[in-house]
Amino acid sequence: MALPESLRMSITPPELELISSQQLLEIVPLISMERTAFISGAYGPLRPPNKAIVPIWMAVNLKSKKKCHIVAPAWLNVDFLQDRLNYETSKPGFSDLPFRFMEISKVLLDVASDDLEDPDKLRSLLKDLREARQAKSRDGLKRLDHSELSLPNLSSMEINEIRPFFVQSMHMLTQLVREPSAA
Amino acid sequence: MISLTSVTWAEVLNATRVSVLGDFSSYTHSIIQIAALSKIQVPIWLAYVLIYSDWADFNIPTPFGPRVRNALKAEARSVRLAGLVGAGGLWYGFGKTIVDILAEEQANEISEVLTKTFRARLVEVIDQAQHFAALGPVGAGGASGDVAQLFREGLDSTERELFSLAQESAKRTKKWYEESDRSRR
């Protein structure tokens, strides 16, 4: 299968969102459901008002039909994100955030903003985090080397964004720099 | 690369079928005498063979000469690399080939120049690419816009590739992110 040129270098964001939706999330179901087998595994049973753990895609589906309430993951609250933002602005490294935090937070803010505390504040915190980290990855670009570059704690969406041109520039640098040892 | 470079012949050569200026439509079986120490323009790939076989010697071509190098040392981002090696602008590629031809010491120097320039211009390229990913088709005006535009016109074609890669990926991510502000479900 031949991919068009624009898709060859990286994964598309909707694809990443789909992959991240496989992760498990806690919900409070409003309907009952027996233990059901899906392709990815068997989930349930759902017995309101007990909490249950289901994949995000299923939670989103139920939520859109108003059949559950979503319990926010441990990291999706104002304090945690504010703490991470402070770290970002004060220290040179990247702060420790869940690998797919951008995709998951976007999906949850879309679907379940009423289940989350203070969604507007969350949105603005996430935006600030994103900008701070982008500035740092730009600095990392200056230190680009032809042999390796390590940017720990970068999230999946951010890696996907910078991958194409980082890889290409490293390729260029390899061609330009290796000459002395070859000659 | 059909770009030309000039070489200085080291000795008298009786050559047959020397097609000067790389015009492949006219191969002639003629015997041409090339006097020693005359300057001839030949395509790059031929120049490599000639120099390797010690039939000719080689001066560093203008795009890598001292003038360009000083300009780059002063401010790498203000030099217009696109025009320096003719249409298609493969300044870095040209430089790499030159580095292959030259001897050890000079090759190191030129490769130093190449890498430093690349690194310095890279940040600017990516910045502009992300800036352009954000805006629509209508560009931004103002004084800084002109400088940015000049820079973009002077981009080497490898830099242009990087520019479009960065712009594409930034646009995709931004589009996906903007989607989150409207509810989709």
mmCIF file of C-alpha atoms in Angstrom:
data_model
loop_
_atom_site.group_PDB
_atom_site.id
_atom_site.type_symbol
_atom_site.label_atom_id
_atom_site.label_comp_id
_atom_site.label_asym_id
_atom_site.label_seq_id
_atom_site.Cartn_x
_atom_site.Cartn_y
_atom_site.Cartn_z
ATOM 1 C CA MET A 1 0.000 0.000 0.000
ATOM 2 C CA ALA A 2 1.536 3.282 -1.016
ATOM 3 C CA LEU A 3 1.047 6.160 1.361
ATOM 4 C CA PRO A 4 0.868 9.690 0.034
ATOM 5 C CA GLU A 5 4.025 11.668 0.655
ATOM 6 C CA SER A 6 2.630 13.707 3.501
ATOM 7 C CA LEU A 7 1.744 10.660 5.555
ATOM 8 C CA ARG A 8 5.035 8.849 5.215
ATOM 9 C CA MET A 9 7.039 10.781 7.724
ATOM 10 C CA SER A 10 4.810 10.617 10.772
ATOM 11 C CA ILE A 11 1.587 9.385 12.281
ATOM 12 C CA THR A 12 -1.486 11.568 12.008
ATOM 13 C CA PRO A 13 -2.916 13.064 15.216
ATOM 14 C CA PRO A 14 -6.306 11.342 14.864
ATOM 15 C CA GLU A 15 -4.456 8.023 14.669
ATOM 16 C CA LEU A 16 -2.600 8.834 17.863
ATOM 17 C CA GLU A 17 -5.883 9.706 19.483
ATOM 18 C CA LEU A 18 -7.268 6.338 18.503
ATOM 19 C CA ILE A 19 -4.243 4.538 19.925
ATOM 20 C CA SER A 20 -4.427 6.428 23.174
ATOM 21 C CA SER A 21 -8.116 5.635 23.510
ATOM 22 C CA GLN A 22 -7.154 2.075 24.301
ATOM 23 C CA GLN A 23 -6.076 3.058 27.780
ATOM 24 C CA LEU A 24 -8.329 2.248 30.690
ATOM 25 C CA LEU A 25 -10.433 4.804 32.492
ATOM 26 C CA GLU A 26 -12.684 4.732 35.502
ATOM 27 C CA ILE A 27 -16.353 5.469 35.043
ATOM 28 C CA VAL A 28 -19.573 5.472 37.013
ATOM 29 C CA PRO A 29 -22.032 3.694 34.755
ATOM 30 C CA LEU A 30 -25.690 4.600 34.695
ATOM 31 C CA ILE A 31 -26.813 1.437 32.968
ATOM 32 C CA SER A 32 -26.213 -2.204 33.611
ATOM 33 C CA MET A 33 -24.240 -4.384 31.333
ATOM 34 C CA GLU A 34 -23.046 -7.934 31.534
ATOM 35 C CA ARG A 35 -19.462 -8.886 31.063
ATOM 36 C CA THR A 36 -19.082 -8.436 27.325
ATOM 37 C CA ALA A 37 -16.340 -9.592 25.027
ATOM 38 C CA PHE A 38 -14.889 -7.015 22.669
ATOM 39 C CA ILE A 39 -12.059 -7.401 20.244
ATOM 40 C CA SER A 40 -9.557 -5.905 22.623
ATOM 41 C CA GLY A 41 -10.765 -7.810 25.645
ATOM 42 C CA ALA A 42 -13.718 -8.446 27.891
ATOM 43 C CA TYR A 43 -15.017 -5.565 29.997
ATOM 44 C CA GLY A 44 -17.715 -5.198 32.561
ATOM 45 C CA PRO A 45 -19.949 -6.068 34.175
ATOM 46 C CA LEU A 46 -21.347 -2.604 34.708
ATOM 47 C CA ARG A 47 -23.380 -2.366 37.870
ATOM 48 C CA PRO A 48 -24.474 1.123 38.831
ATOM 49 C CA PRO A 49 -23.673 2.824 41.098
ATOM 50 C CA ASN A 50 -20.377 0.949 41.404
ATOM 51 C CA LYS A 51 -17.414 2.296 39.526
ATOM 52 C CA ALA A 52 -16.030 0.289 36.646
ATOM 53 C CA ILE A 53 -12.881 0.331 34.587
ATOM 54 C CA VAL A 54 -13.304 0.424 30.834
ATOM 55 C CA PRO A 55 -11.252 1.622 27.851
ATOM 56 C CA ILE A 56 -11.539 5.284 26.956
ATOM 57 C CA TRP A 57 -13.248 4.623 23.642
ATOM 58 C CA MET A 58 -15.996 2.798 25.437
ATOM 59 C CA ALA A 59 -16.290 5.469 28.108
ATOM 60 C CA VAL A 60 -16.599 8.158 25.458
ATOM 61 C CA ASN A 61 -19.230 6.172 23.661
ATOM 62 C CA LEU A 62 -21.288 5.667 26.789
ATOM 63 C CA LYS A 63 -20.873 9.259 27.824
ATOM 64 C CA SER A 64 -22.114 10.596 24.514
ATOM 65 C CA LYS A 65 -25.244 8.525 25.003
ATOM 66 C CA LYS A 66 -25.440 9.837 28.543
ATOM 67 C CA LYS A 67 -25.032 6.409 30.031
ATOM 68 C CA CYS A 68 -22.145 7.052 32.374
ATOM 69 C CA HIS A 69 -20.152 9.634 34.293
ATOM 70 C CA ILE A 70 -16.445 9.803 33.837
ATOM 71 C CA VAL A 71 -14.030 9.875 36.731
ATOM 72 C CA ALA A 72 -11.072 12.074 35.919
ATOM 73 C CA PRO A 73 -7.701 10.339 35.844
ATOM 74 C CA ALA A 74 -5.337 11.149 38.679
ATOM 75 C CA TRP A 75 -3.324 13.614 36.652
ATOM 76 C CA LEU A 76 -6.178 15.574 35.115
ATOM 77 C CA ASN A 77 -6.818 18.172 37.777
ATOM 78 C CA VAL A 78 -5.803 21.750 38.357
ATOM 79 C CA ASP A 79 -3.257 21.110 41.105
ATOM 80 C CA PHE A 80 -1.276 18.476 39.265
ATOM 81 C CA LEU A 81 -1.127 20.480 36.049
ATOM 82 C CA GLN A 82 -0.309 23.708 37.833
ATOM 83 C CA ASP A 83 2.495 21.943 39.593
ATOM 84 C CA ARG A 84 3.843 20.650 36.314
ATOM 85 C CA LEU A 85 3.548 24.071 34.726
ATOM 86 C CA ASN A 86 5.626 25.565 37.522
ATOM 87 C CA TYR A 87 8.230 22.923 36.920
ATOM 88 C CA GLU A 88 8.270 23.674 33.190
ATOM 89 C CA THR A 89 8.792 27.354 33.643
ATOM 90 C CA SER A 90 11.495 26.999 36.245
ATOM 91 C CA LYS A 91 13.605 24.031 35.208
ATOM 92 C CA PRO A 92 15.305 23.317 31.892
ATOM 93 C CA GLY A 93 14.178 19.713 31.490
ATOM 94 C CA PHE A 94 10.740 18.513 30.458
ATOM 95 C CA SER A 95 8.366 17.712 33.283
ATOM 96 C CA ASP A 96 7.036 14.255 33.825
ATOM 97 C CA LEU A 97 3.611 13.940 32.232
ATOM 98 C CA PRO A 98 1.741 10.851 31.144
ATOM 99 C CA PHE A 99 2.921 9.845 27.738
ATOM 100 C CA ARG A 100 -0.370 10.450 25.980
ATOM 101 C CA PHE A 101 -1.663 13.248 28.125
ATOM 102 C CA MET A 102 -2.482 15.544 25.241
ATOM 103 C CA GLU A 103 -4.709 13.116 23.418
ATOM 104 C CA ILE A 104 -6.501 11.884 26.527
ATOM 105 C CA SER A 105 -7.026 15.339 27.949
ATOM 106 C CA LYS A 106 -8.400 16.601 24.668
ATOM 107 C CA VAL A 107 -10.855 13.741 24.342
ATOM 108 C CA LEU A 108 -12.036 14.062 27.921
ATOM 109 C CA LEU A 109 -12.394 17.819 27.755
ATOM 110 C CA ASP A 110 -14.439 17.429 24.599
ATOM 111 C CA VAL A 111 -16.789 14.806 25.816
ATOM 112 C CA ALA A 112 -16.934 15.069 29.572
ATOM 113 C CA SER A 113 -16.231 18.654 30.550
ATOM 114 C CA ASP A 114 -19.077 18.534 33.022
ATOM 115 C CA ASP A 115 -17.435 15.656 34.858
ATOM 116 C CA LEU A 116 -14.161 17.472 35.292
ATOM 117 C CA GLU A 117 -13.550 20.199 37.808
ATOM 118 C CA ASP A 118 -12.932 23.623 36.267
ATOM 119 C CA PRO A 119 -12.556 22.649 32.581
ATOM 120 C CA ASP A 120 -11.653 26.164 31.443
ATOM 121 C CA LYS A 121 -8.783 26.373 33.851
ATOM 122 C CA LEU A 122 -7.665 22.932 32.751
ATOM 123 C CA ARG A 123 -7.747 24.019 29.132
ATOM 124 C CA SER A 124 -5.681 27.096 29.761
ATOM 125 C CA LEU A 125 -3.177 25.158 31.860
ATOM 126 C CA LEU A 126 -2.785 22.581 29.146
ATOM 127 C CA LYS A 127 -2.263 25.302 26.573
ATOM 128 C CA ASP A 128 0.424 26.931 28.702
ATOM 129 C CA LEU A 129 2.119 23.609 29.230
ATOM 130 C CA ARG A 130 2.134 22.961 25.534
ATOM 131 C CA GLU A 131 3.675 26.321 24.725
ATOM 132 C CA ALA A 132 6.337 26.030 27.403
ATOM 133 C CA ARG A 133 7.358 22.623 26.168
ATOM 134 C CA GLN A 134 7.421 23.781 22.573
ATOM 135 C CA ALA A 135 9.830 26.545 23.497
ATOM 136 C CA LYS A 136 12.072 23.980 25.134
ATOM 137 C CA SER A 137 12.045 21.656 22.163
ATOM 138 C CA ARG A 138 13.052 24.616 20.032
ATOM 139 C CA ASP A 139 16.092 25.031 22.236
ATOM 140 C CA GLY A 140 16.828 21.363 21.846
ATOM 141 C CA LEU A 141 16.878 21.962 18.117
ATOM 142 C CA LYS A 142 19.807 24.322 18.520
ATOM 143 C CA ARG A 143 21.810 21.624 20.198
ATOM 144 C CA LEU A 144 21.041 19.146 17.453
ATOM 145 C CA ASP A 145 23.821 16.691 16.829
ATOM 146 C CA HIS A 146 24.252 14.293 13.974
ATOM 147 C CA SER A 147 24.629 11.275 16.177
ATOM 148 C CA GLU A 148 21.987 11.494 18.864
ATOM 149 C CA LEU A 149 19.541 13.709 20.603
ATOM 150 C CA SER A 150 17.784 12.816 23.802
ATOM 151 C CA LEU A 151 14.704 14.721 24.956
ATOM 152 C CA PRO A 152 13.309 12.798 27.901
ATOM 153 C CA ASN A 153 9.687 13.160 29.005
ATOM 154 C CA LEU A 154 8.396 14.347 25.694
ATOM 155 C CA SER A 155 4.819 13.326 25.059
ATOM 156 C CA SER A 156 3.562 11.274 22.137
ATOM 157 C CA MET A 157 1.906 14.130 20.265
ATOM 158 C CA GLU A 158 4.939 16.370 20.669
ATOM 159 C CA ILE A 159 7.280 13.691 19.391
ATOM 160 C CA ASN A 160 5.011 13.184 16.425
ATOM 161 C CA GLU A 161 5.014 16.871 15.665
ATOM 162 C CA ILE A 162 8.757 17.317 15.598
ATOM 163 C CA ARG A 163 9.780 13.948 14.252
ATOM 164 C CA PRO A 164 9.771 14.694 10.492
ATOM 165 C CA PHE A 165 12.055 17.649 10.450
ATOM 166 C CA PHE A 166 14.253 16.500 13.317
ATOM 167 C CA VAL A 167 14.993 13.274 11.523
ATOM 168 C CA GLN A 168 15.563 15.042 8.243
ATOM 169 C CA SER A 169 17.904 17.608 9.778
ATOM 170 C CA MET A 170 19.880 14.925 11.537
ATOM 171 C CA HIS A 171 20.160 13.133 8.215
ATOM 172 C CA MET A 172 21.494 16.313 6.610
ATOM 173 C CA LEU A 173 23.933 16.855 9.415
ATOM 174 C CA THR A 174 25.181 13.313 9.116
ATOM 175 C CA GLN A 175 25.947 13.906 5.480
ATOM 176 C CA LEU A 176 27.680 17.186 6.140
ATOM 177 C CA VAL A 177 29.652 16.232 9.185
ATOM 178 C CA ARG A 178 30.912 12.751 8.464
ATOM 179 C CA GLU A 179 33.093 13.841 5.600
ATOM 180 C CA PRO A 180 36.293 14.496 7.571
ATOM 181 C CA SER A 181 36.554 10.939 8.836
ATOM 182 C CA ALA A 182 35.795 9.559 5.360
ATOM 183 C CA ALA A 183 38.337 11.755 3.543
ATOM 184 C CA MET B 1 24.415 17.940 -10.698
ATOM 185 C CA ILE B 2 25.366 19.491 -13.960
ATOM 186 C CA SER B 3 26.809 22.545 -12.334
ATOM 187 C CA LEU B 4 30.215 23.509 -13.514
ATOM 188 C CA THR B 5 33.429 24.212 -11.863
ATOM 189 C CA SER B 6 36.641 25.424 -13.298
ATOM 190 C CA VAL B 7 39.798 23.396 -13.175
ATOM 191 C CA THR B 8 43.320 24.235 -14.180
ATOM 192 C CA TRP B 9 45.027 21.726 -16.362
ATOM 193 C CA ALA B 10 48.336 20.528 -15.104
ATOM 194 C CA GLU B 11 49.853 19.200 -18.259
ATOM 195 C CA VAL B 12 49.310 19.110 -21.941
ATOM 196 C CA LEU B 13 46.667 16.674 -22.829
ATOM 197 C CA ASN B 14 45.678 15.174 -26.119
ATOM 198 C CA ALA B 15 42.078 14.433 -25.600
ATOM 199 C CA THR B 16 39.497 12.913 -27.840
ATOM 200 C CA ARG B 17 35.865 13.621 -27.475
ATOM 201 C CA VAL B 18 36.190 16.279 -24.862
ATOM 202 C CA SER B 19 32.781 17.762 -24.619
ATOM 203 C CA VAL B 20 33.342 20.986 -22.792
ATOM 204 C CA LEU B 21 30.458 22.697 -20.973
ATOM 205 C CA GLY B 22 28.604 19.414 -20.506
ATOM 206 C CA ASP B 23 26.377 19.793 -23.503
ATOM 207 C CA PHE B 24 25.575 16.175 -24.212
ATOM 208 C CA SER B 25 23.956 16.747 -27.542
ATOM 209 C CA SER B 26 27.277 17.359 -29.222
ATOM 210 C CA TYR B 27 29.704 14.564 -28.823
ATOM 211 C CA THR B 28 32.372 15.039 -31.407
ATOM 212 C CA HIS B 29 35.221 12.734 -32.238
ATOM 213 C CA SER B 30 37.757 15.427 -32.551
ATOM 214 C CA ILE B 31 41.198 15.642 -31.205
ATOM 215 C CA ILE B 32 41.523 18.670 -29.022
ATOM 216 C CA GLN B 33 44.699 19.855 -27.537
ATOM 217 C CA ILE B 34 44.402 21.434 -24.204
ATOM 218 C CA ALA B 35 47.424 23.437 -23.288
ATOM 219 C CA ALA B 36 48.878 23.242 -19.847
ATOM 220 C CA LEU B 37 47.732 25.698 -17.202
ATOM 221 C CA SER B 38 44.612 26.659 -19.056
ATOM 222 C CA LYS B 39 41.351 27.035 -17.214
ATOM 223 C CA ILE B 40 38.445 24.945 -18.379
ATOM 224 C CA GLN B 41 34.939 24.637 -17.104
ATOM 225 C CA VAL B 42 33.827 21.066 -16.642
ATOM 226 C CA PRO B 43 30.920 19.416 -14.878
ATOM 227 C CA ILE B 44 31.484 18.457 -11.292
ATOM 228 C CA TRP B 45 31.503 14.713 -11.801
ATOM 229 C CA LEU B 46 34.161 15.045 -14.485
ATOM 230 C CA ALA B 47 36.174 17.372 -12.306
ATOM 231 C CA TYR B 48 36.367 14.743 -9.609
ATOM 232 C CA VAL B 49 37.774 12.178 -12.038
ATOM 233 C CA LEU B 50 40.271 14.614 -13.497
ATOM 234 C CA ILE B 51 41.592 15.753 -10.159
ATOM 235 C CA TYR B 52 41.791 12.258 -8.829
ATOM 236 C CA SER B 53 43.859 11.206 -11.835
ATOM 237 C CA ASP B 54 46.099 14.206 -11.323
ATOM 238 C CA TRP B 55 45.387 15.751 -14.676
ATOM 239 C CA ALA B 56 44.061 18.983 -13.318
ATOM 240 C CA ASP B 57 44.043 21.099 -10.272
ATOM 241 C CA PHE B 58 41.229 22.813 -8.569
ATOM 242 C CA ASN B 59 40.459 26.152 -6.988
ATOM 243 C CA ILE B 60 37.701 26.466 -4.480
ATOM 244 C CA PRO B 61 34.723 27.772 -6.430
ATOM 245 C CA THR B 62 33.140 31.113 -5.597
ATOM 246 C CA PRO B 63 30.160 29.833 -3.644
ATOM 247 C CA PHE B 64 32.601 28.642 -1.011
ATOM 248 C CA GLY B 65 35.212 31.293 -1.371
ATOM 249 C CA PRO B 66 36.445 33.606 1.373
ATOM 250 C CA ARG B 67 33.820 36.258 0.674
ATOM 251 C CA VAL B 68 30.905 33.934 1.175
ATOM 252 C CA ARG B 69 32.571 32.373 4.169
ATOM 253 C CA ASN B 70 33.056 35.702 5.879
ATOM 254 C CA ALA B 71 29.444 36.634 5.234
ATOM 255 C CA LEU B 72 28.366 33.367 6.797
ATOM 256 C CA LYS B 73 30.589 33.818 9.796
ATOM 257 C CA ALA B 74 29.101 37.243 10.396
ATOM 258 C CA GLU B 75 25.451 36.296 10.121
ATOM 259 C CA ALA B 76 24.572 32.918 8.662
ATOM 260 C CA ARG B 77 20.916 33.665 8.306
ATOM 261 C CA SER B 78 21.320 36.690 6.076
ATOM 262 C CA VAL B 79 23.147 34.940 3.261
ATOM 263 C CA ARG B 80 21.017 33.894 0.338
ATOM 264 C CA LEU B 81 22.129 30.402 -0.422
ATOM 265 C CA ALA B 82 19.598 29.819 -3.160
ATOM 266 C CA GLY B 83 21.232 31.923 -5.831
ATOM 267 C CA LEU B 84 24.798 30.866 -5.201
ATOM 268 C CA VAL B 85 24.931 27.690 -7.221
ATOM 269 C CA GLY B 86 22.535 28.397 -10.056
ATOM 270 C CA ALA B 87 19.006 27.179 -10.517
ATOM 271 C CA GLY B 88 17.776 24.543 -8.132
ATOM 272 C CA GLY B 89 19.964 25.742 -5.311
ATOM 273 C CA LEU B 90 21.781 22.782 -3.818
ATOM 274 C CA TRP B 91 24.431 24.690 -1.924
ATOM 275 C CA TYR B 92 24.865 22.024 0.700
ATOM 276 C CA GLY B 93 24.951 19.239 -1.853
ATOM 277 C CA PHE B 94 27.505 21.086 -3.926
ATOM 278 C CA GLY B 95 29.589 21.670 -0.826
ATOM 279 C CA LYS B 96 29.528 18.019 0.051
ATOM 280 C CA THR B 97 30.813 17.080 -3.392
ATOM 281 C CA ILE B 98 33.574 19.642 -3.130
ATOM 282 C CA VAL B 99 34.533 18.170 0.205
ATOM 283 C CA ASP B 100 34.881 14.799 -1.464
ATOM 284 C CA ILE B 101 37.226 16.230 -4.045
ATOM 285 C CA LEU B 102 39.454 18.239 -1.781
ATOM 286 C CA ALA B 103 42.271 17.032 0.356
ATOM 287 C CA GLU B 104 42.001 16.450 4.079
ATOM 288 C CA GLU B 105 42.645 19.855 5.585
ATOM 289 C CA GLN B 106 40.616 21.993 3.241
ATOM 290 C CA ALA B 107 37.829 19.454 3.312
ATOM 291 C CA ASN B 108 37.589 19.729 7.070
ATOM 292 C CA GLU B 109 37.407 23.490 6.830
ATOM 293 C CA ILE B 110 34.612 23.455 4.315
ATOM 294 C CA SER B 111 32.685 20.813 6.166
ATOM 295 C CA GLU B 112 32.992 22.969 9.301
ATOM 296 C CA VAL B 113 31.544 25.906 7.410
ATOM 297 C CA LEU B 114 28.728 23.753 6.075
ATOM 298 C CA THR B 115 27.708 22.370 9.442
ATOM 299 C CA LYS B 116 27.884 25.691 11.248
ATOM 300 C CA THR B 117 25.778 27.374 8.608
ATOM 301 C CA PHE B 118 23.263 24.577 8.609
ATOM 302 C CA ARG B 119 22.842 24.668 12.359
ATOM 303 C CA ALA B 120 22.479 28.419 12.468
ATOM 304 C CA ARG B 121 19.889 28.565 9.722
ATOM 305 C CA LEU B 122 17.934 25.554 10.940
ATOM 306 C CA VAL B 123 16.318 27.325 13.883
ATOM 307 C CA GLU B 124 15.214 30.180 11.670
ATOM 308 C CA VAL B 125 13.785 27.770 9.101
ATOM 309 C CA ILE B 126 11.735 25.923 11.689
ATOM 310 C CA ASP B 127 10.539 29.132 13.340
ATOM 311 C CA GLN B 128 9.237 30.469 10.082
ATOM 312 C CA ALA B 129 7.651 27.149 9.204
ATOM 313 C CA GLN B 130 5.688 27.070 12.431
ATOM 314 C CA HIS B 131 4.728 30.696 12.028
ATOM 315 C CA PHE B 132 3.336 29.913 8.617
ATOM 316 C CA ALA B 133 1.514 26.873 9.835
ATOM 317 C CA ALA B 134 -0.519 29.072 12.120
ATOM 318 C CA LEU B 135 -1.577 31.728 9.658
ATOM 319 C CA GLY B 136 -3.861 31.181 6.754
ATOM 320 C CA PRO B 137 -2.991 31.861 3.135
ATOM 321 C CA VAL B 138 -2.808 35.579 3.831
ATOM 322 C CA GLY B 139 0.633 36.302 5.177
ATOM 323 C CA ALA B 140 1.676 38.767 7.830
ATOM 324 C CA GLY B 141 2.928 42.152 6.781
ATOM 325 C CA GLY B 142 5.156 44.634 8.471
ATOM 326 C CA ALA B 143 8.851 45.231 8.553
ATOM 327 C CA SER B 144 9.774 41.881 10.025
ATOM 328 C CA GLY B 145 7.736 40.232 7.289
ATOM 329 C CA ASP B 146 10.097 41.529 4.636
ATOM 330 C CA VAL B 147 13.189 40.189 6.301
ATOM 331 C CA ALA B 148 11.479 36.863 6.762
ATOM 332 C CA GLN B 149 10.479 36.825 3.133
ATOM 333 C CA LEU B 150 13.999 37.586 1.982
ATOM 334 C CA PHE B 151 15.267 34.744 4.100
ATOM 335 C CA ARG B 152 12.729 32.389 2.625
ATOM 336 C CA GLU B 153 13.677 33.342 -0.906
ATOM 337 C CA GLY B 154 17.305 32.629 -0.169
ATOM 338 C CA LEU B 155 16.706 29.151 1.168
ATOM 339 C CA ASP B 156 18.695 26.266 -0.189
ATOM 340 C CA SER B 157 16.477 23.556 -1.637
ATOM 341 C CA THR B 158 17.300 21.117 1.158
ATOM 342 C CA GLU B 159 16.244 23.815 3.594
ATOM 343 C CA ARG B 160 13.040 24.243 1.634
ATOM 344 C CA GLU B 161 12.290 20.559 2.115
ATOM 345 C CA LEU B 162 12.766 20.930 5.858
ATOM 346 C CA PHE B 163 10.574 24.002 5.843
ATOM 347 C CA SER B 164 7.704 22.211 4.159
ATOM 348 C CA LEU B 165 8.068 19.153 6.410
ATOM 349 C CA ALA B 166 7.923 21.275 9.536
ATOM 350 C CA GLN B 167 5.043 23.328 8.214
ATOM 351 C CA GLU B 168 3.023 20.233 7.328
ATOM 352 C CA SER B 169 3.411 18.558 10.672
ATOM 353 C CA ALA B 170 2.746 21.752 12.614
ATOM 354 C CA LYS B 171 -0.366 22.396 10.553
ATOM 355 C CA ARG B 172 -1.676 18.896 11.149
ATOM 356 C CA THR B 173 -1.152 19.029 14.878
ATOM 357 C CA LYS B 174 -2.645 22.466 15.151
ATOM 358 C CA LYS B 175 -5.693 21.465 13.145
ATOM 359 C CA TRP B 176 -6.244 18.478 15.389
ATOM 360 C CA TYR B 177 -5.818 20.596 18.473
ATOM 361 C CA GLU B 178 -8.195 23.307 17.298
ATOM 362 C CA GLU B 179 -10.815 20.684 16.770
ATOM 363 C CA SER B 180 -10.936 20.209 20.507
ATOM 364 C CA ASP B 181 -12.478 23.584 21.127
ATOM 365 C CA ARG B 182 -15.621 22.654 19.316
ATOM 366 C CA SER B 183 -17.527 19.636 20.542
ATOM 367 C CA ARG B 184 -17.550 16.918 17.985
ATOM 368 C CA ARG B 185 -19.753 14.286 19.465
#
